[in-house]
């Protein structure tokens, strides 16, 4: 199972102060520790300005045992960037290139994916991922 992960509004509030950046990362780590088969694919615009190694360091620098859970980034499709379901189209391109595996998305913008999609866990951008979101995410990821 792959987790398609946004950063801004998910791993920290949007906008975030310097002290808040990646403040919700421990909640992501909790999810990954509870679901050993889950892997992360970055969908965030951070993928456009950071290398794969930098993104892996940001997500797992303090948790080397999770570093192998980084599966890459979705491709950029500029013509879809600001359209309804634009991010989902980038996810679909990644899925096609990687054998169509099972996936969920964690994002703070409903319009990035098909409205009402059962694969998407919407996060409140004002807080980022909080402990109450963990169970909603775990329900979508098989435990084995």
PDB file of C-alpha atoms in Angstrom, residues 3 24-36 60 63 66 69 129-131 134-135 137-138 141:
ATOM      1  CA  UNK A   3       0.570   6.672   0.853  1.00  0.00           C
ATOM      2  CA  UNK A  24       3.080  16.595  12.467  1.00  0.00           C
ATOM      3  CA  UNK A  25       5.817  14.252  11.275  1.00  0.00           C
ATOM      4  CA  UNK A  26       5.587  12.099  14.446  1.00  0.00           C
ATOM      5  CA  UNK A  27       1.982  11.268  13.498  1.00  0.00           C
ATOM      6  CA  UNK A  28       3.113  10.041  10.071  1.00  0.00           C
ATOM      7  CA  UNK A  29       5.794   7.939  11.758  1.00  0.00           C
ATOM      8  CA  UNK A  30       3.117   6.449  14.047  1.00  0.00           C
ATOM      9  CA  UNK A  31       1.115   5.399  10.981  1.00  0.00           C
ATOM     10  CA  UNK A  32       4.158   3.860   9.304  1.00  0.00           C
ATOM     11  CA  UNK A  33       5.216   1.985  12.422  1.00  0.00           C
ATOM     12  CA  UNK A  34       1.688   0.575  12.746  1.00  0.00           C
ATOM     13  CA  UNK A  35       1.582  -0.468   9.068  1.00  0.00           C
ATOM     14  CA  UNK A  36       4.988  -1.947   8.136  1.00  0.00           C
ATOM     15  CA  UNK A  60      12.984  10.065   7.885  1.00  0.00           C
ATOM     16  CA  UNK A  63      14.114   7.625  11.916  1.00  0.00           C
ATOM     17  CA  UNK A  66      11.852   4.121   8.177  1.00  0.00           C
ATOM     18  CA  UNK A  69       9.719   3.258   3.258  1.00  0.00           C
ATOM     19  CA  UNK A 129      -2.109  16.003  10.739  1.00  0.00           C
ATOM     20  CA  UNK A 130      -3.215  15.500  14.358  1.00  0.00           C
ATOM     21  CA  UNK A 131      -3.531  12.383  16.518  1.00  0.00           C
ATOM     22  CA  UNK A 134      -4.274   8.550  12.693  1.00  0.00           C
ATOM     23  CA  UNK A 135      -7.199   6.113  13.086  1.00  0.00           C
ATOM     24  CA  UNK A 137      -5.645   6.736   7.992  1.00  0.00           C
ATOM     25  CA  UNK A 138      -5.022   3.315   9.577  1.00  0.00           C
ATOM     26  CA  UNK A 141      -4.306   0.662   5.156  1.00  0.00           C
TER      27      UNK A 141
END
